[in-house]
Amino acid sequence: AEIAIVSQQKVEQEHFLAKSLIRVMLSSRCLDAFPTSSQTTLTDLRKELKAEIESTQVLGRKLFEVWINEDAPPAEGTQDSWDACLKAVRECDVLIVLSNGNAGWAASEQDIGICHAEYMEGLRSAQAKVRLVALPTVADAKGAAGERNRRFQGYLSRQSAFRGGEVKTVADAKKRVFEALSDAVISLAQRG
């Protein structure tokens, strides 16, 4: 019985610690190359950012948990990829969108891609938690994907989100993400 009590206390403590982390979601296209580096994909960039953000400690304690789709565990059979990504948007405390204007994949011939849907869902569910980091815009594509990209780019321009200017290098992108995250933490904490 003592072992069960100690085990239950450990589970409760771990559950408390998991809930006490700030959940950050990094949203972007996956396999698109970073424009100034043909060897770095946006997935590579997000994995590096995740490792750096999660290793950050404040007052000797881990503060952040970062969600990127590449590292997410498989979801239950009732959720498709679209649902899982939008659920992650709703559950995160801070959503950082790294946008190159590519709307992302779409189920069949939908009007919007997943990157467009994630940004819209973030703004719809909690506008104050959303930060946009503008990357150089992708080249114009043809067909349905090109139409989705143009709709997304139009939507981005109509939102007029302050993004602090376009980043040009991977180092600039990382710096801008860290600035966006620190601003979000301060702003959200001050709002209570």
mmCIF file of C-alpha atoms in Angstrom:
data_model
loop_
_atom_site.group_PDB
_atom_site.id
_atom_site.type_symbol
_atom_site.label_atom_id
_atom_site.label_comp_id
_atom_site.label_asym_id
_atom_site.label_seq_id
_atom_site.Cartn_x
_atom_site.Cartn_y
_atom_site.Cartn_z
ATOM 1 C CA ALA A 1 0.000 0.000 0.000
ATOM 2 C CA GLU A 2 2.911 2.363 0.760
ATOM 3 C CA ILE A 3 4.347 1.788 -2.703
ATOM 4 C CA ALA A 4 0.970 2.599 -4.275
ATOM 5 C CA ILE A 5 0.723 5.858 -2.292
ATOM 6 C CA VAL A 6 4.275 6.936 -3.214
ATOM 7 C CA SER A 7 3.617 5.977 -6.842
ATOM 8 C CA GLN A 8 0.342 7.959 -6.880
ATOM 9 C CA GLN A 9 2.089 10.994 -5.349
ATOM 10 C CA LYS A 10 4.792 10.808 -8.019
ATOM 11 C CA VAL A 11 2.152 10.645 -10.780
ATOM 12 C CA GLU A 12 0.315 13.636 -9.276
ATOM 13 C CA GLN A 13 3.575 15.596 -8.986
ATOM 14 C CA GLU A 14 4.502 14.831 -12.623
ATOM 15 C CA HIS A 15 0.971 15.785 -13.726
ATOM 16 C CA PHE A 16 1.275 19.112 -11.869
ATOM 17 C CA LEU A 17 4.682 19.825 -13.409
ATOM 18 C CA ALA A 18 3.404 19.000 -16.906
ATOM 19 C CA LYS A 19 0.468 21.374 -16.469
ATOM 20 C CA SER A 20 2.707 24.084 -15.052
ATOM 21 C CA LEU A 21 4.828 24.332 -18.214
ATOM 22 C CA ILE A 22 4.081 26.957 -20.840
ATOM 23 C CA ARG A 23 2.960 25.098 -23.965
ATOM 24 C CA VAL A 24 4.421 26.594 -27.134
ATOM 25 C CA MET A 25 3.405 25.481 -30.620
ATOM 26 C CA LEU A 26 5.678 26.196 -33.569
ATOM 27 C CA SER A 27 3.675 26.214 -36.787
ATOM 28 C CA SER A 28 5.181 26.241 -40.273
ATOM 29 C CA ARG A 29 5.496 24.231 -43.406
ATOM 30 C CA CYS A 30 7.617 21.161 -42.853
ATOM 31 C CA LEU A 31 9.820 20.288 -45.781
ATOM 32 C CA ASP A 32 10.094 23.706 -47.412
ATOM 33 C CA ALA A 33 13.719 24.812 -47.508
ATOM 34 C CA PHE A 34 14.621 27.921 -45.583
ATOM 35 C CA PRO A 35 14.960 30.447 -48.420
ATOM 36 C CA THR A 36 18.606 31.385 -47.822
ATOM 37 C CA SER A 37 19.752 27.849 -47.004
ATOM 38 C CA SER A 38 19.028 24.992 -49.375
ATOM 39 C CA GLN A 39 20.203 22.549 -46.692
ATOM 40 C CA THR A 40 17.934 23.694 -43.837
ATOM 41 C CA THR A 41 14.240 22.837 -43.954
ATOM 42 C CA LEU A 42 11.628 24.491 -41.799
ATOM 43 C CA THR A 43 11.346 21.145 -39.964
ATOM 44 C CA ASP A 44 15.074 21.342 -39.172
ATOM 45 C CA LEU A 45 14.615 24.900 -37.918
ATOM 46 C CA ARG A 46 11.636 23.958 -35.722
ATOM 47 C CA LYS A 47 13.489 20.969 -34.239
ATOM 48 C CA GLU A 48 16.447 23.216 -33.361
ATOM 49 C CA LEU A 49 14.120 25.835 -31.884
ATOM 50 C CA LYS A 50 12.285 23.193 -29.861
ATOM 51 C CA ALA A 51 15.535 21.874 -28.363
ATOM 52 C CA GLU A 52 16.787 25.372 -27.521
ATOM 53 C CA ILE A 53 13.483 26.586 -26.076
ATOM 54 C CA GLU A 54 12.904 23.463 -23.980
ATOM 55 C CA SER A 55 16.439 23.606 -22.578
ATOM 56 C CA THR A 56 15.849 27.152 -21.333
ATOM 57 C CA GLN A 57 15.505 27.370 -17.575
ATOM 58 C CA VAL A 58 14.190 30.201 -15.457
ATOM 59 C CA LEU A 59 15.264 30.241 -11.819
ATOM 60 C CA GLY A 60 16.610 26.719 -12.238
ATOM 61 C CA ARG A 61 13.382 25.287 -13.607
ATOM 62 C CA LYS A 62 12.245 24.145 -17.040
ATOM 63 C CA LEU A 63 9.545 26.543 -18.227
ATOM 64 C CA PHE A 64 8.547 25.493 -21.753
ATOM 65 C CA GLU A 65 7.136 22.488 -23.538
ATOM 66 C CA VAL A 66 7.199 22.847 -27.336
ATOM 67 C CA TRP A 67 4.803 21.080 -29.712
ATOM 68 C CA ILE A 68 5.838 20.415 -33.280
ATOM 69 C CA ASN A 69 3.998 17.883 -35.371
ATOM 70 C CA GLU A 70 7.142 15.888 -36.173
ATOM 71 C CA ASP A 71 7.589 14.934 -32.507
ATOM 72 C CA ALA A 72 3.930 14.488 -31.562
ATOM 73 C CA PRO A 73 2.834 10.956 -30.665
ATOM 74 C CA PRO A 74 0.233 9.243 -32.843
ATOM 75 C CA ALA A 75 -3.305 10.378 -32.062
ATOM 76 C CA GLU A 76 -6.342 8.195 -31.514
ATOM 77 C CA GLY A 77 -8.055 6.795 -34.601
ATOM 78 C CA THR A 78 -10.897 9.300 -34.460
ATOM 79 C CA GLN A 79 -8.526 12.224 -35.181
ATOM 80 C CA ASP A 80 -6.956 12.930 -38.526
ATOM 81 C CA SER A 81 -3.855 15.104 -38.949
ATOM 82 C CA TRP A 82 -5.951 18.220 -39.525
ATOM 83 C CA ASP A 83 -7.877 17.720 -36.262
ATOM 84 C CA ALA A 84 -4.711 16.931 -34.276
ATOM 85 C CA CYS A 85 -2.967 20.113 -35.464
ATOM 86 C CA LEU A 86 -5.953 22.364 -34.737
ATOM 87 C CA LYS A 87 -6.348 20.749 -31.311
ATOM 88 C CA ALA A 88 -2.676 21.561 -30.598
ATOM 89 C CA VAL A 89 -3.362 25.194 -31.604
ATOM 90 C CA ARG A 90 -6.264 25.434 -29.155
ATOM 91 C CA GLU A 91 -4.310 23.788 -26.316
ATOM 92 C CA CYS A 92 -1.093 25.796 -26.604
ATOM 93 C CA ASP A 93 -0.376 28.872 -24.508
ATOM 94 C CA VAL A 94 1.727 30.534 -27.218
ATOM 95 C CA LEU A 95 1.423 29.945 -30.969
ATOM 96 C CA ILE A 96 4.377 31.061 -33.068
ATOM 97 C CA VAL A 97 3.665 30.928 -36.787
ATOM 98 C CA LEU A 98 6.728 30.854 -39.036
ATOM 99 C CA SER A 99 5.148 31.805 -42.347
ATOM 100 C CA ASN A 100 6.660 31.747 -45.791
ATOM 101 C CA GLY A 101 3.239 32.242 -47.388
ATOM 102 C CA ASN A 102 2.810 28.550 -48.172
ATOM 103 C CA ALA A 103 -0.690 27.574 -47.019
ATOM 104 C CA GLY A 104 0.341 23.957 -46.514
ATOM 105 C CA TRP A 105 -1.310 20.712 -47.427
ATOM 106 C CA ALA A 106 -5.057 20.419 -47.660
ATOM 107 C CA ALA A 107 -7.388 17.465 -47.421
ATOM 108 C CA SER A 108 -8.608 16.935 -50.995
ATOM 109 C CA GLU A 109 -9.214 20.251 -52.735
ATOM 110 C CA GLN A 110 -10.066 22.372 -49.663
ATOM 111 C CA ASP A 111 -9.930 26.141 -49.950
ATOM 112 C CA ILE A 112 -7.266 26.533 -47.269
ATOM 113 C CA GLY A 113 -4.159 24.651 -46.230
ATOM 114 C CA ILE A 114 -3.190 23.508 -42.742
ATOM 115 C CA CYS A 115 -0.853 26.473 -42.068
ATOM 116 C CA HIS A 116 -3.673 28.858 -42.983
ATOM 117 C CA ALA A 117 -6.097 26.892 -40.779
ATOM 118 C CA GLU A 118 -3.686 26.889 -37.796
ATOM 119 C CA TYR A 119 -3.184 30.658 -37.988
ATOM 120 C CA MET A 120 -6.936 31.276 -38.313
ATOM 121 C CA GLU A 121 -7.706 28.938 -35.391
ATOM 122 C CA GLY A 122 -5.113 30.660 -33.219
ATOM 123 C CA LEU A 123 -6.594 34.082 -33.935
ATOM 124 C CA ARG A 124 -10.130 32.751 -33.435
ATOM 125 C CA SER A 125 -9.447 30.965 -30.148
ATOM 126 C CA ALA A 126 -7.040 33.416 -28.420
ATOM 127 C CA GLN A 127 -5.607 36.242 -30.488
ATOM 128 C CA ALA A 128 -3.204 37.431 -27.766
ATOM 129 C CA LYS A 129 -1.233 34.180 -27.799
ATOM 130 C CA VAL A 130 -0.429 34.322 -31.540
ATOM 131 C CA ARG A 131 2.863 35.668 -32.879
ATOM 132 C CA LEU A 132 3.712 35.780 -36.602
ATOM 133 C CA VAL A 133 7.283 35.546 -37.852
ATOM 134 C CA ALA A 134 7.454 36.442 -41.549
ATOM 135 C CA LEU A 135 9.907 34.465 -43.653
ATOM 136 C CA PRO A 136 10.672 35.260 -47.292
ATOM 137 C CA THR A 137 7.610 34.361 -49.376
ATOM 138 C CA VAL A 138 7.658 31.180 -51.450
ATOM 139 C CA ALA A 139 7.622 31.326 -55.219
ATOM 140 C CA ASP A 140 4.219 31.294 -56.851
ATOM 141 C CA ALA A 141 2.885 27.757 -57.345
ATOM 142 C CA LYS A 142 0.465 26.500 -59.973
ATOM 143 C CA GLY A 143 -2.912 24.830 -59.626
ATOM 144 C CA ALA A 144 -4.891 24.333 -56.413
ATOM 145 C CA ALA A 145 -1.781 24.694 -54.194
ATOM 146 C CA GLY A 146 -0.998 28.077 -55.768
ATOM 147 C CA GLU A 147 -4.569 29.231 -55.258
ATOM 148 C CA ARG A 148 -4.430 28.169 -51.577
ATOM 149 C CA ASN A 149 -1.121 30.016 -51.156
ATOM 150 C CA ARG A 150 -2.549 33.222 -52.682
ATOM 151 C CA ARG A 151 -5.599 33.006 -50.377
ATOM 152 C CA PHE A 152 -3.300 32.527 -47.362
ATOM 153 C CA GLN A 153 -1.033 35.402 -48.372
ATOM 154 C CA GLY A 154 -4.092 37.626 -48.831
ATOM 155 C CA TYR A 155 -5.394 36.584 -45.425
ATOM 156 C CA LEU A 156 -2.010 37.346 -43.821
ATOM 157 C CA SER A 157 -1.912 40.807 -45.352
ATOM 158 C CA ARG A 158 -5.489 41.600 -44.239
ATOM 159 C CA GLN A 159 -4.670 40.662 -40.623
ATOM 160 C CA SER A 160 -1.939 43.305 -40.483
ATOM 161 C CA ALA A 161 -0.171 41.447 -37.667
ATOM 162 C CA PHE A 162 2.919 43.265 -36.452
ATOM 163 C CA ARG A 163 5.773 40.922 -37.292
ATOM 164 C CA GLY A 164 8.800 43.138 -36.930
ATOM 165 C CA GLY A 165 9.948 42.733 -40.521
ATOM 166 C CA GLU A 166 10.925 39.756 -42.614
ATOM 167 C CA VAL A 167 13.810 37.573 -41.490
ATOM 168 C CA LYS A 168 16.475 36.638 -44.002
ATOM 169 C CA THR A 169 18.639 34.002 -42.276
ATOM 170 C CA VAL A 170 18.181 31.028 -39.974
ATOM 171 C CA ALA A 171 19.949 32.963 -37.194
ATOM 172 C CA ASP A 172 17.559 35.892 -37.717
ATOM 173 C CA ALA A 173 14.577 33.518 -37.585
ATOM 174 C CA LYS A 174 15.755 32.015 -34.293
ATOM 175 C CA LYS A 175 16.336 35.456 -32.816
ATOM 176 C CA ARG A 176 12.868 36.592 -33.905
ATOM 177 C CA VAL A 177 11.225 33.456 -32.432
ATOM 178 C CA PHE A 178 12.983 34.020 -29.088
ATOM 179 C CA GLU A 179 11.873 37.680 -29.130
ATOM 180 C CA ALA A 180 8.302 36.636 -29.931
ATOM 181 C CA LEU A 181 8.256 34.025 -27.171
ATOM 182 C CA SER A 182 9.669 36.340 -24.512
ATOM 183 C CA ASP A 183 7.205 39.055 -25.549
ATOM 184 C CA ALA A 184 4.311 36.569 -25.363
ATOM 185 C CA VAL A 185 5.310 35.361 -21.900
ATOM 186 C CA ILE A 186 5.641 38.889 -20.528
ATOM 187 C CA SER A 187 2.467 40.122 -22.203
ATOM 188 C CA LEU A 188 0.332 37.139 -21.173
ATOM 189 C CA ALA A 189 1.668 37.215 -17.598
ATOM 190 C CA GLN A 190 0.913 40.930 -17.279
ATOM 191 C CA ARG A 191 -2.627 40.368 -18.560
ATOM 192 C CA GLY A 192 -3.154 37.703 -15.902
#
